[in-house]
PDB file of C-alpha atoms and ligand atoms in Angstrom:
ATOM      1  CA  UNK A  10     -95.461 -40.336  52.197  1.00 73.00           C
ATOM      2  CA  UNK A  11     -95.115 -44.146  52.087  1.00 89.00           C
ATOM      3  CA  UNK A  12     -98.155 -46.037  52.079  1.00 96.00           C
ATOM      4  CA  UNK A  13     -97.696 -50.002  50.974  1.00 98.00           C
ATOM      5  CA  UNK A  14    -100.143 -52.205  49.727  1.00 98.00           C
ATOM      6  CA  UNK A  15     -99.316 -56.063  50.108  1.00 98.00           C
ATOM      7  CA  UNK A  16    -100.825 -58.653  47.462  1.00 99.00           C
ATOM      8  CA  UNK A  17    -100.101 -62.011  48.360  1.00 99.00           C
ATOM      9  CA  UNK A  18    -101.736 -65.736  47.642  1.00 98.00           C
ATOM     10  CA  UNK A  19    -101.205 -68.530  45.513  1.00 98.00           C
ATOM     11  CA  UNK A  20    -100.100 -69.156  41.333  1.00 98.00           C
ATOM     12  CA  UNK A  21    -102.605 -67.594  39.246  1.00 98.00           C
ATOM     13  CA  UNK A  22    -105.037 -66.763  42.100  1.00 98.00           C
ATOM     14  CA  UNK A  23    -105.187 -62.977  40.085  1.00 97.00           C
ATOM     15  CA  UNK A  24    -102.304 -61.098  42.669  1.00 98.00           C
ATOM     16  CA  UNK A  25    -101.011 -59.367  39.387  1.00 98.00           C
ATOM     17  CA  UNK A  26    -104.171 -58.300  37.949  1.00 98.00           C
ATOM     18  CA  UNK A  27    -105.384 -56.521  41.547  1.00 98.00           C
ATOM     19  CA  UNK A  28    -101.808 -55.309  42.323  1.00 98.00           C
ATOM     20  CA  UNK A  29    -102.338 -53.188  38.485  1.00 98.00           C
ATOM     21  CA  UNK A  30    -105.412 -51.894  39.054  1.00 98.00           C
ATOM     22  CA  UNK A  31    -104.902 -50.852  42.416  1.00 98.00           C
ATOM     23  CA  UNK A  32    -101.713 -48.865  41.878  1.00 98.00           C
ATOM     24  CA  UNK A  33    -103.248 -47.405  38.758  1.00 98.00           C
ATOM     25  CA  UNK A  34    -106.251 -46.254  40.746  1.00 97.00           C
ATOM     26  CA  UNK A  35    -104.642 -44.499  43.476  1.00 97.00           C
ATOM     27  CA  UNK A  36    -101.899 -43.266  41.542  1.00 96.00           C
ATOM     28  CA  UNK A  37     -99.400 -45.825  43.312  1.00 97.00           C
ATOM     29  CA  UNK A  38     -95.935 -47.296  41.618  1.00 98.00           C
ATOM     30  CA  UNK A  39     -96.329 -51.471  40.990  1.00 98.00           C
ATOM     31  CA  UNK A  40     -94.005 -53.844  41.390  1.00 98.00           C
ATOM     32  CA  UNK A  41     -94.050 -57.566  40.538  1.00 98.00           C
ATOM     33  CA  UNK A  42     -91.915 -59.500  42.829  1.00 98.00           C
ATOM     34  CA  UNK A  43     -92.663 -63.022  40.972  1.00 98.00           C
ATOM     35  CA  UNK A  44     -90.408 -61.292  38.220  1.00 98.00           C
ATOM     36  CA  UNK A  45     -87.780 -60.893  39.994  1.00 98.00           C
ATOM     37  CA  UNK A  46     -87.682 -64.682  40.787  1.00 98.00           C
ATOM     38  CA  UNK A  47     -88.473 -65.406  37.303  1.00 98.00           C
ATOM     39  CA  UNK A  48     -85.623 -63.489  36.141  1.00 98.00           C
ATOM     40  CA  UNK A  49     -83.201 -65.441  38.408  1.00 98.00           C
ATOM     41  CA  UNK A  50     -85.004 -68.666  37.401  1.00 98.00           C
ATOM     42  CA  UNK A  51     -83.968 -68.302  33.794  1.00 98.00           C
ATOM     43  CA  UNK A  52     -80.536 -67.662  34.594  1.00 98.00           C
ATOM     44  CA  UNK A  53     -80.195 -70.383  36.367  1.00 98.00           C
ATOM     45  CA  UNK A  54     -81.737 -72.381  33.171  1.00 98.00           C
ATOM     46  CA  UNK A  55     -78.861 -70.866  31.612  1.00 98.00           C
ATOM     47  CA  UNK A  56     -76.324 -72.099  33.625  1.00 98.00           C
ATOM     48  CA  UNK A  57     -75.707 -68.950  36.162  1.00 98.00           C
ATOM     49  CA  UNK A  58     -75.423 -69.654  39.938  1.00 98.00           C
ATOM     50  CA  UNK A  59     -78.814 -68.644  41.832  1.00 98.00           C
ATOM     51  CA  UNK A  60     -77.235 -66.622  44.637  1.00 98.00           C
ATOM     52  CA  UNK A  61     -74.764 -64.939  42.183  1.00 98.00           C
ATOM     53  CA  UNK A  62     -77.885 -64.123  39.351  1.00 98.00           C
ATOM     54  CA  UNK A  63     -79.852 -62.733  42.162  1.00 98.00           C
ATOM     55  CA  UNK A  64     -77.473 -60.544  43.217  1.00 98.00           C
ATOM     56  CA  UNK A  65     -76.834 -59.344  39.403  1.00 98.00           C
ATOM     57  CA  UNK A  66     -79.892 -58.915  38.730  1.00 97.00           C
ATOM     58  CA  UNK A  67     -80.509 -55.725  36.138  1.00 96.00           C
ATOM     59  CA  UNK A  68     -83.699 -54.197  34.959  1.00 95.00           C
ATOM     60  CA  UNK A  69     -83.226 -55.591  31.168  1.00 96.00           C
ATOM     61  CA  UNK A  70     -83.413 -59.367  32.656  1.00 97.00           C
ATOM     62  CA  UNK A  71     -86.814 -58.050  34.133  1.00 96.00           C
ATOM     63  CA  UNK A  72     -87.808 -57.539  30.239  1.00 96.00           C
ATOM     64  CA  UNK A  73     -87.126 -60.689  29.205  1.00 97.00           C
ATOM     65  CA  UNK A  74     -90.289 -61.782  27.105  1.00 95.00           C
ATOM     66  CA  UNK A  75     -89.962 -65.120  28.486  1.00 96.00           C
ATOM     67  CA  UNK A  76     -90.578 -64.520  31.813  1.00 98.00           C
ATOM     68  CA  UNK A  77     -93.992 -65.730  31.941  1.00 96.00           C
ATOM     69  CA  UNK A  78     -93.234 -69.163  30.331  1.00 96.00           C
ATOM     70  CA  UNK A  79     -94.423 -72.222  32.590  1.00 96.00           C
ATOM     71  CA  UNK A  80     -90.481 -73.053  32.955  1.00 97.00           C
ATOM     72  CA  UNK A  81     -89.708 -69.687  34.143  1.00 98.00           C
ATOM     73  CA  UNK A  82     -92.123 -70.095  36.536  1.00 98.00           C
ATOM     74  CA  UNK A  83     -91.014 -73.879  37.582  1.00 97.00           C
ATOM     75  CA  UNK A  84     -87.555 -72.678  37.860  1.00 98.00           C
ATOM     76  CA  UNK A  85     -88.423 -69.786  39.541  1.00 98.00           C
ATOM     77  CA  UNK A  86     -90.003 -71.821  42.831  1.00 98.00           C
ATOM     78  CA  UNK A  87     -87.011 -73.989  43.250  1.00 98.00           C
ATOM     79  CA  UNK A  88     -84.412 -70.909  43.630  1.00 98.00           C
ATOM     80  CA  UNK A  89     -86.966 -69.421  45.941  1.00 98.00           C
ATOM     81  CA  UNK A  90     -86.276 -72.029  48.395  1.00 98.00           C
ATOM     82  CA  UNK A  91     -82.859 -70.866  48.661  1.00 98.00           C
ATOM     83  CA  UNK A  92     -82.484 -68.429  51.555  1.00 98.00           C
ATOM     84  CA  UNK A  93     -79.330 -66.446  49.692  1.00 98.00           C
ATOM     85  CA  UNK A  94     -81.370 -65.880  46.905  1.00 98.00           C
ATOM     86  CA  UNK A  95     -84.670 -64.324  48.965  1.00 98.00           C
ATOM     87  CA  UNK A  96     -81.732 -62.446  51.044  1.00 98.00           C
ATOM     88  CA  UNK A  97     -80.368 -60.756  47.858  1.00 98.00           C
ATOM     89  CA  UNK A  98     -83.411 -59.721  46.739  1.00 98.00           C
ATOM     90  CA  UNK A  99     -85.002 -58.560  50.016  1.00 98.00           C
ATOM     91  CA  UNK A 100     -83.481 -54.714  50.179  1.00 97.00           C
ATOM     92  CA  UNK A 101     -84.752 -54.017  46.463  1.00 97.00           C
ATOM     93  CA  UNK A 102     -88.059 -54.902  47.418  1.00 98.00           C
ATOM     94  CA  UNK A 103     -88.148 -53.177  50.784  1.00 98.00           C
ATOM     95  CA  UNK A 104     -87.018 -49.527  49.312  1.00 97.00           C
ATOM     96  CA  UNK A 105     -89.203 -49.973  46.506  1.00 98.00           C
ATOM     97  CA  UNK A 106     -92.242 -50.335  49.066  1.00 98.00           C
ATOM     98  CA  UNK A 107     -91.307 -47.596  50.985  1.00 96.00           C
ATOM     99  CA  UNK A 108     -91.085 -45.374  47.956  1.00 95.00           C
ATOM    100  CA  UNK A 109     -92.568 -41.601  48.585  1.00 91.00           C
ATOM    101  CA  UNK A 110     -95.785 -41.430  46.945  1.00 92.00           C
ATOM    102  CA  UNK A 111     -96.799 -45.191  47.868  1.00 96.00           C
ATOM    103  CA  UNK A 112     -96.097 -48.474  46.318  1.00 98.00           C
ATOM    104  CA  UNK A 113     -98.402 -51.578  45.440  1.00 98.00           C
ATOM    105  CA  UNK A 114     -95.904 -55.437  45.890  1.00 98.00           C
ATOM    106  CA  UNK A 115     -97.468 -58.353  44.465  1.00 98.00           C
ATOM    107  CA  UNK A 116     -95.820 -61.780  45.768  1.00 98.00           C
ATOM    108  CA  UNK A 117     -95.829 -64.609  48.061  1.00 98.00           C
ATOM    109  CA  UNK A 118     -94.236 -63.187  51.220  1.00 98.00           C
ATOM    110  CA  UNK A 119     -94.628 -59.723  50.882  1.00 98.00           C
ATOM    111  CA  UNK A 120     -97.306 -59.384  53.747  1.00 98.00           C
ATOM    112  CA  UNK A 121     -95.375 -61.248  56.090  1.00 98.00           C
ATOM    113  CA  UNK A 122     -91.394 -61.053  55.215  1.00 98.00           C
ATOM    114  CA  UNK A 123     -90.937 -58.006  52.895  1.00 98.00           C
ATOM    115  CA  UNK A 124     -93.249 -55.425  54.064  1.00 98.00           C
ATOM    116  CA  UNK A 125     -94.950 -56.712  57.628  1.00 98.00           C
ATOM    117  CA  UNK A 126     -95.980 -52.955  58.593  1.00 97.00           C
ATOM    118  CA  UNK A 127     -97.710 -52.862  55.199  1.00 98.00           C
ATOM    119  CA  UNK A 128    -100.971 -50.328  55.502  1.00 97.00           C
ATOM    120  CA  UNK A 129    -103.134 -53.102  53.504  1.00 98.00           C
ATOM    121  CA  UNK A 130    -102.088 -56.527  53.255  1.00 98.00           C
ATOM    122  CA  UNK A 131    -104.717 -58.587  50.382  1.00 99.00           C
ATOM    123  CA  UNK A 132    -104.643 -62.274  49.936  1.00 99.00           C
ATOM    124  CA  UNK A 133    -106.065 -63.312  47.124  1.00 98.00           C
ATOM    125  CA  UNK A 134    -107.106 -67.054  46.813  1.00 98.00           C
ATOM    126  CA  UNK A 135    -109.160 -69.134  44.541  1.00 98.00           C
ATOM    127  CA  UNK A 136    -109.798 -72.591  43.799  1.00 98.00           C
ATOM    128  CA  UNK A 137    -107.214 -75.039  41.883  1.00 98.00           C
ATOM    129  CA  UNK A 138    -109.208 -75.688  38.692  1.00 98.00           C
ATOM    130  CA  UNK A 139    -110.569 -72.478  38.320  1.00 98.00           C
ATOM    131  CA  UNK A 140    -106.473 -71.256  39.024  1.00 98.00           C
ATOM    132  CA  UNK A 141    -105.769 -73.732  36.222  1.00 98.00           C
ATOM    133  CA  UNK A 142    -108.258 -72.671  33.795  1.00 98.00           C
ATOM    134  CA  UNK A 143    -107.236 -68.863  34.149  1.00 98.00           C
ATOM    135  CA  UNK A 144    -103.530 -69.504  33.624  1.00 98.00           C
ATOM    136  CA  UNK A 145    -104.016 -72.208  30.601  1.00 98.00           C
ATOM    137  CA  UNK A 146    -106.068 -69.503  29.178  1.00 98.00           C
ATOM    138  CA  UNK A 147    -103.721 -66.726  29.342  1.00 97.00           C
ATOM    139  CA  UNK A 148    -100.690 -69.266  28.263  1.00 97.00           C
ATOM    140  CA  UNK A 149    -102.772 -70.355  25.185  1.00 97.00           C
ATOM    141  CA  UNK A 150    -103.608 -66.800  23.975  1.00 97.00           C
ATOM    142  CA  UNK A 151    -100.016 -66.028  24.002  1.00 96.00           C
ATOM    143  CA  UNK A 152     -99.455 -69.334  21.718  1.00 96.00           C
ATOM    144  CA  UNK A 153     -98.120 -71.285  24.173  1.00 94.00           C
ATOM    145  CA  UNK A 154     -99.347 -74.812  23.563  1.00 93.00           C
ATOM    146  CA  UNK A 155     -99.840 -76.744  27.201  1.00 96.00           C
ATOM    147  CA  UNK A 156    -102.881 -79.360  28.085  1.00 97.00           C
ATOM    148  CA  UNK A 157    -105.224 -78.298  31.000  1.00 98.00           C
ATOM    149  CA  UNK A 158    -103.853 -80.912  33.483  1.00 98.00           C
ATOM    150  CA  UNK A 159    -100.611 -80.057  32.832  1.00 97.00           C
ATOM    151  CA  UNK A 160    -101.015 -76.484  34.038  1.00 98.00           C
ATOM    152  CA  UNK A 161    -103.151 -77.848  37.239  1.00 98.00           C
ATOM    153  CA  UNK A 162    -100.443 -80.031  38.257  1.00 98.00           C
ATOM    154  CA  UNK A 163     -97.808 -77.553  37.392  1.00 97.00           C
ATOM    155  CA  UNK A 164     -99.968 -75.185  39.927  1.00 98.00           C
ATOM    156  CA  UNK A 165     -99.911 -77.229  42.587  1.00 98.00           C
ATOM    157  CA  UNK A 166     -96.401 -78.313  42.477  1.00 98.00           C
ATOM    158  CA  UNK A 167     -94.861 -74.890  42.711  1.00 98.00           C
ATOM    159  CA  UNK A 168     -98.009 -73.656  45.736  1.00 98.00           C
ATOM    160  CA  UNK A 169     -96.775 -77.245  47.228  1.00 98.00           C
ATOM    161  CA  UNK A 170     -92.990 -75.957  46.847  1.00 98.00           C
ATOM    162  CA  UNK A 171     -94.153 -72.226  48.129  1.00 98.00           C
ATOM    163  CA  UNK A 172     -96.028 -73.239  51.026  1.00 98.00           C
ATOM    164  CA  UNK A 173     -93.566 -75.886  52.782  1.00 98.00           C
ATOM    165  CA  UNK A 174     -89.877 -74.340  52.571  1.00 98.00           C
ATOM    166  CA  UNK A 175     -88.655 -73.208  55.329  1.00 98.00           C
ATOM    167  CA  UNK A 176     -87.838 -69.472  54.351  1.00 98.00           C
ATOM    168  CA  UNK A 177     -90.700 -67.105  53.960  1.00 98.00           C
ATOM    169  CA  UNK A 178     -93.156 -70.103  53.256  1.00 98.00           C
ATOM    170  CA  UNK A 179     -96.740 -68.680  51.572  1.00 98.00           C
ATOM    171  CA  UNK A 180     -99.368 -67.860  54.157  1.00 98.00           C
ATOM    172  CA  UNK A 181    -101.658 -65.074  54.484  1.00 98.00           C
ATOM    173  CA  UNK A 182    -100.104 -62.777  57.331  1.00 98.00           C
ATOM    174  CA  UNK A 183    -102.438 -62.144  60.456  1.00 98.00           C
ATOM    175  CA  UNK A 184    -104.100 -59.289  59.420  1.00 98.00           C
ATOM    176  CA  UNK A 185    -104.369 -60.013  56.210  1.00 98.00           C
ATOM    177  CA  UNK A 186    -107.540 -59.495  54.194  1.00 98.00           C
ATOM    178  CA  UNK A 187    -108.457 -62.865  52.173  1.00 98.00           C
ATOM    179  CA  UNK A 188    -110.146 -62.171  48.544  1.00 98.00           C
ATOM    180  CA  UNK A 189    -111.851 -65.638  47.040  1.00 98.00           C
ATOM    181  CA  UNK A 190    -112.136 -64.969  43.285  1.00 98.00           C
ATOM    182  CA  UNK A 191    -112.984 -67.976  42.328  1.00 98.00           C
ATOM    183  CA  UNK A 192    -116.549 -66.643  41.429  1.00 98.00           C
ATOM    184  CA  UNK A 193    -115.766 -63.161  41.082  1.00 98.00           C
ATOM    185  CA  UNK A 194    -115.328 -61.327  37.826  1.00 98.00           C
ATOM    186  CA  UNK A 195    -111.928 -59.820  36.931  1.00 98.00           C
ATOM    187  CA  UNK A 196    -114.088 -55.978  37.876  1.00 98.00           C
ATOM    188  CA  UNK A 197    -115.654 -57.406  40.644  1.00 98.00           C
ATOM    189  CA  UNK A 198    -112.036 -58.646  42.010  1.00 98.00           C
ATOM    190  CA  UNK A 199    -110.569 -54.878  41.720  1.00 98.00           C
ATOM    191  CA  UNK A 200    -113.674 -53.187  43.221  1.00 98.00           C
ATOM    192  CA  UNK A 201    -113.096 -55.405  46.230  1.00 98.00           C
ATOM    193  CA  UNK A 202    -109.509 -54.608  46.157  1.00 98.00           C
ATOM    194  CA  UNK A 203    -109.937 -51.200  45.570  1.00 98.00           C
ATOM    195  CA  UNK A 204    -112.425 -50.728  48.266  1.00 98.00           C
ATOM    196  CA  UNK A 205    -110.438 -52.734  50.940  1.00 98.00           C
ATOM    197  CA  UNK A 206    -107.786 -49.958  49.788  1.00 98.00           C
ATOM    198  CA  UNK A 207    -109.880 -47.351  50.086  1.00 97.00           C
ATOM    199  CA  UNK A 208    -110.925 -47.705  53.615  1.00 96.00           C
ATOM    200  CA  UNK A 209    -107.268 -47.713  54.815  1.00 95.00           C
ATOM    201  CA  UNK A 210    -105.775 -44.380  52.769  1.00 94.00           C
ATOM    202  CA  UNK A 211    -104.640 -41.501  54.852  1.00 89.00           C
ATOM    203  CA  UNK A 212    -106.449 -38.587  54.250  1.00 87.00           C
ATOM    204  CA  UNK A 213    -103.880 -36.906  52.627  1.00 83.00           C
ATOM    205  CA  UNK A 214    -103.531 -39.545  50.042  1.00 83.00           C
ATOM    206  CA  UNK A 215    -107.195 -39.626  49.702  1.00 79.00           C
ATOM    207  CA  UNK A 216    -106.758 -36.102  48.164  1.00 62.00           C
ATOM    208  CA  UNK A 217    -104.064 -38.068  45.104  1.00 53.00           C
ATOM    209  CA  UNK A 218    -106.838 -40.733  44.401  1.00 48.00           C
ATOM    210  CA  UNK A 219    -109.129 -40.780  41.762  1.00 50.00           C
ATOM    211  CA  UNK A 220    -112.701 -40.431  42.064  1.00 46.00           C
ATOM    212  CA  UNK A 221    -114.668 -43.739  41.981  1.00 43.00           C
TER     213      UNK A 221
HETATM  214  O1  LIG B 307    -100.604 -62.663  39.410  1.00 53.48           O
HETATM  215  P1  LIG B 307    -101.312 -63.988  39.476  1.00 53.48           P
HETATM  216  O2  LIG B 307    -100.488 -65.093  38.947  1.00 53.48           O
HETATM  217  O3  LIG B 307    -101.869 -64.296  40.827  1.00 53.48           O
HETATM  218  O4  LIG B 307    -102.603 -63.907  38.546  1.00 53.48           O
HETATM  219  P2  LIG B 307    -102.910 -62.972  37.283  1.00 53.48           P
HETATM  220  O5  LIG B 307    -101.820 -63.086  36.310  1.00 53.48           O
HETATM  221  O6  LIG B 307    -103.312 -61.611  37.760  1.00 53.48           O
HETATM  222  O7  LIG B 307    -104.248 -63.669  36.759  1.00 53.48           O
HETATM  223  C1  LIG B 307    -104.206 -64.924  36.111  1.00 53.48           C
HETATM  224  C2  LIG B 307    -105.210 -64.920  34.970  1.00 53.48           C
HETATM  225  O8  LIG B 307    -106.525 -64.939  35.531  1.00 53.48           O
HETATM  226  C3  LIG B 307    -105.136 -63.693  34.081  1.00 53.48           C
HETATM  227  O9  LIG B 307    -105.305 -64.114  32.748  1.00 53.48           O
HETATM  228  C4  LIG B 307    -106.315 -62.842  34.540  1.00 53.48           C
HETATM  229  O10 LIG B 307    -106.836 -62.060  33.506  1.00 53.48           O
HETATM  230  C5  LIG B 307    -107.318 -63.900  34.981  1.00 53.48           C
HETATM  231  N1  LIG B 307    -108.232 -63.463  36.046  1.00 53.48           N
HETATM  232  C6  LIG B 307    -109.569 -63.759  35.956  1.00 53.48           C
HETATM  233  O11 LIG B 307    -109.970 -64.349  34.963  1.00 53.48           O
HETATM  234  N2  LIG B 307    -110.469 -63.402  36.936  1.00 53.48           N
HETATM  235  C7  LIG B 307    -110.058 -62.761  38.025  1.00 53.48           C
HETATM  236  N3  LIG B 307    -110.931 -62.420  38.973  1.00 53.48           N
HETATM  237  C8  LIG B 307    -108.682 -62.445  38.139  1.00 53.48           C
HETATM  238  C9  LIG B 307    -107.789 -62.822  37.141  1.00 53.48           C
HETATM  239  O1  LIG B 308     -97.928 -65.346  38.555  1.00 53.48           O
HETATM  240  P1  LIG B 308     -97.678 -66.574  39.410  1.00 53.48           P
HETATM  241  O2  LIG B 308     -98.410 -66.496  40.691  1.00 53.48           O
HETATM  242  O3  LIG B 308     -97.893 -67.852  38.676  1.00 53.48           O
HETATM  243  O4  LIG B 308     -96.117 -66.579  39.743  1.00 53.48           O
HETATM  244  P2  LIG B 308     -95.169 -65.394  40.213  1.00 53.48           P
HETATM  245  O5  LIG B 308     -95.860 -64.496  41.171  1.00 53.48           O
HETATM  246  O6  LIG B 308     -94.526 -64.767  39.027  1.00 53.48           O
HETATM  247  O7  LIG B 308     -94.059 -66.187  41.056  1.00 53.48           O
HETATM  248  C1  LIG B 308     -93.260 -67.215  40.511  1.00 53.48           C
HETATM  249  C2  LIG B 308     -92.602 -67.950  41.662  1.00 53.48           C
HETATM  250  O8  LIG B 308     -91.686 -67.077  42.310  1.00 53.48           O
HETATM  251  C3  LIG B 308     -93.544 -68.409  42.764  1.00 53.48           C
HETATM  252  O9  LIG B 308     -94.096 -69.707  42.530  1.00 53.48           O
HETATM  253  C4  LIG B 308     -92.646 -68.387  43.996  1.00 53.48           C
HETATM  254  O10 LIG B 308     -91.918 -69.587  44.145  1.00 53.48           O
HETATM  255  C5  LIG B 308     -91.654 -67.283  43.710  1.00 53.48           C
HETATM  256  N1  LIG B 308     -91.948 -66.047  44.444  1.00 53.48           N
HETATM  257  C6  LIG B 308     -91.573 -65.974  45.771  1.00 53.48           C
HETATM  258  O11 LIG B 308     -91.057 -66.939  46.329  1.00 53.48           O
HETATM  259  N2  LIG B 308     -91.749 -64.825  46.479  1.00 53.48           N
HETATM  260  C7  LIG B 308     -92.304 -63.749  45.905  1.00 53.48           C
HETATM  261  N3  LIG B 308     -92.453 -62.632  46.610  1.00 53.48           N
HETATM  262  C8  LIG B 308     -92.740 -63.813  44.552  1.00 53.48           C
HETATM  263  C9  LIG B 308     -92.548 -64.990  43.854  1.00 53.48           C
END
């Protein structure tokens, strides 16, 4: 049966790391929406026209080991202002939420555009800095070499860009459930998650999911 789990909030707020861990837990398929903008994004670095890259996307330019550069990720807000390109991704999404067997969507607008009868809908939030500090982390593990203030202000460019366009803006959906990790461990973040999850799975999923 289909049984959808939203994950929604801000850059870096930890949407990918709960989206894993809660589709690994109950045995759910995971997908990362932010790549698919990413993917575009690049393209569109690379010349290609947004609307016709989106609509060509393929699962090898989902791959692409620079996906998670800060450019990707610049490039990727500024074609998701562009109403074609949400449009030509929006079907993709939709089918793979509604997948037999249940499906876990991590994004911006997944909540409230892509999947608004989703059985869970998370928000996860936490402050700028600590946002900042997370990401510059991550970015300088993988040998990417970028200051501190330069990843805050990169941060709150692309939330600025996310939250005020017009099409599917970021916002936590109405009955969506907010999760502030700004002081909560990486574990504590999934046991929330996974709890919040919990509560809401139909008894005959309940059967699929592992033990606690
Ligand atoms: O998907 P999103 O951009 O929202 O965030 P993420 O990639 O899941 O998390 C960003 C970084 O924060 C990763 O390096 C996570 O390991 C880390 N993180 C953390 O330190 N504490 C949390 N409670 C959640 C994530
Ligand atoms: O991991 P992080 O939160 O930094 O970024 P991401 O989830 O990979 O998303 C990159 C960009 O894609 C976001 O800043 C949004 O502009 C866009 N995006 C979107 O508009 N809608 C989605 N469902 C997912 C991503």
């Amino acid at each position: 049966m289909a049984f959808t789990v939203a994950v929604d909030g801000p850059a870096a707020a930890g949407k990918g790391t709960v989206a894993r861990a809660v589709a690994e837990h109950f045995g759910l398929a995971h997908l990362d929406t932010g790549a698919l903008y990413r993917a575009v994004g690049l393209k569109v670095l690379e010349g290609a026209d947004p609307v016709d890259a989106a609509r060509s996307l393929t699962p090898a330019d989902l791959e692409r080991s620079d996906l998670r550069t800060p450019e990707a990720a610049d490039a990727a807000s500024k074609v998701a202002t562009i109403p074609e390109v949400r449009a030509a991704l929006r079907d993709f999404q939709r089918a793979f939420a509604r997948r037999a067997g249940g499906a876990v969507l991590d994004g911006r607008d997944i909540g409230t555009v892509i999947c608004p009868d989703a059985e869970v809908k998370l928000f996860i939030i936490a402050s700028d800095e600590v946002r900042a500090e997370r990401r510059w982390k991550e970015l300088r593990e993988r040998g990417i070499n970028v200051t501190l203030a330069d990843v805050l202000a990169e941060l709150r460019e692309r939330d600025r860009r996310d939250t005020t366009r017009t099409d599917s803006p970021l916002r936590p959906a109405e009955d969506a459930i907010i999760i502030d990790t700004t002081h909560l461990t990486i574990d504590e973040a999934i046991a929330r998650a996974v709890a919040e999850v919990e509560k809401r799975l139909p008894p005959e999923m309940r059967k699929q999911g592992k033990a606690q």
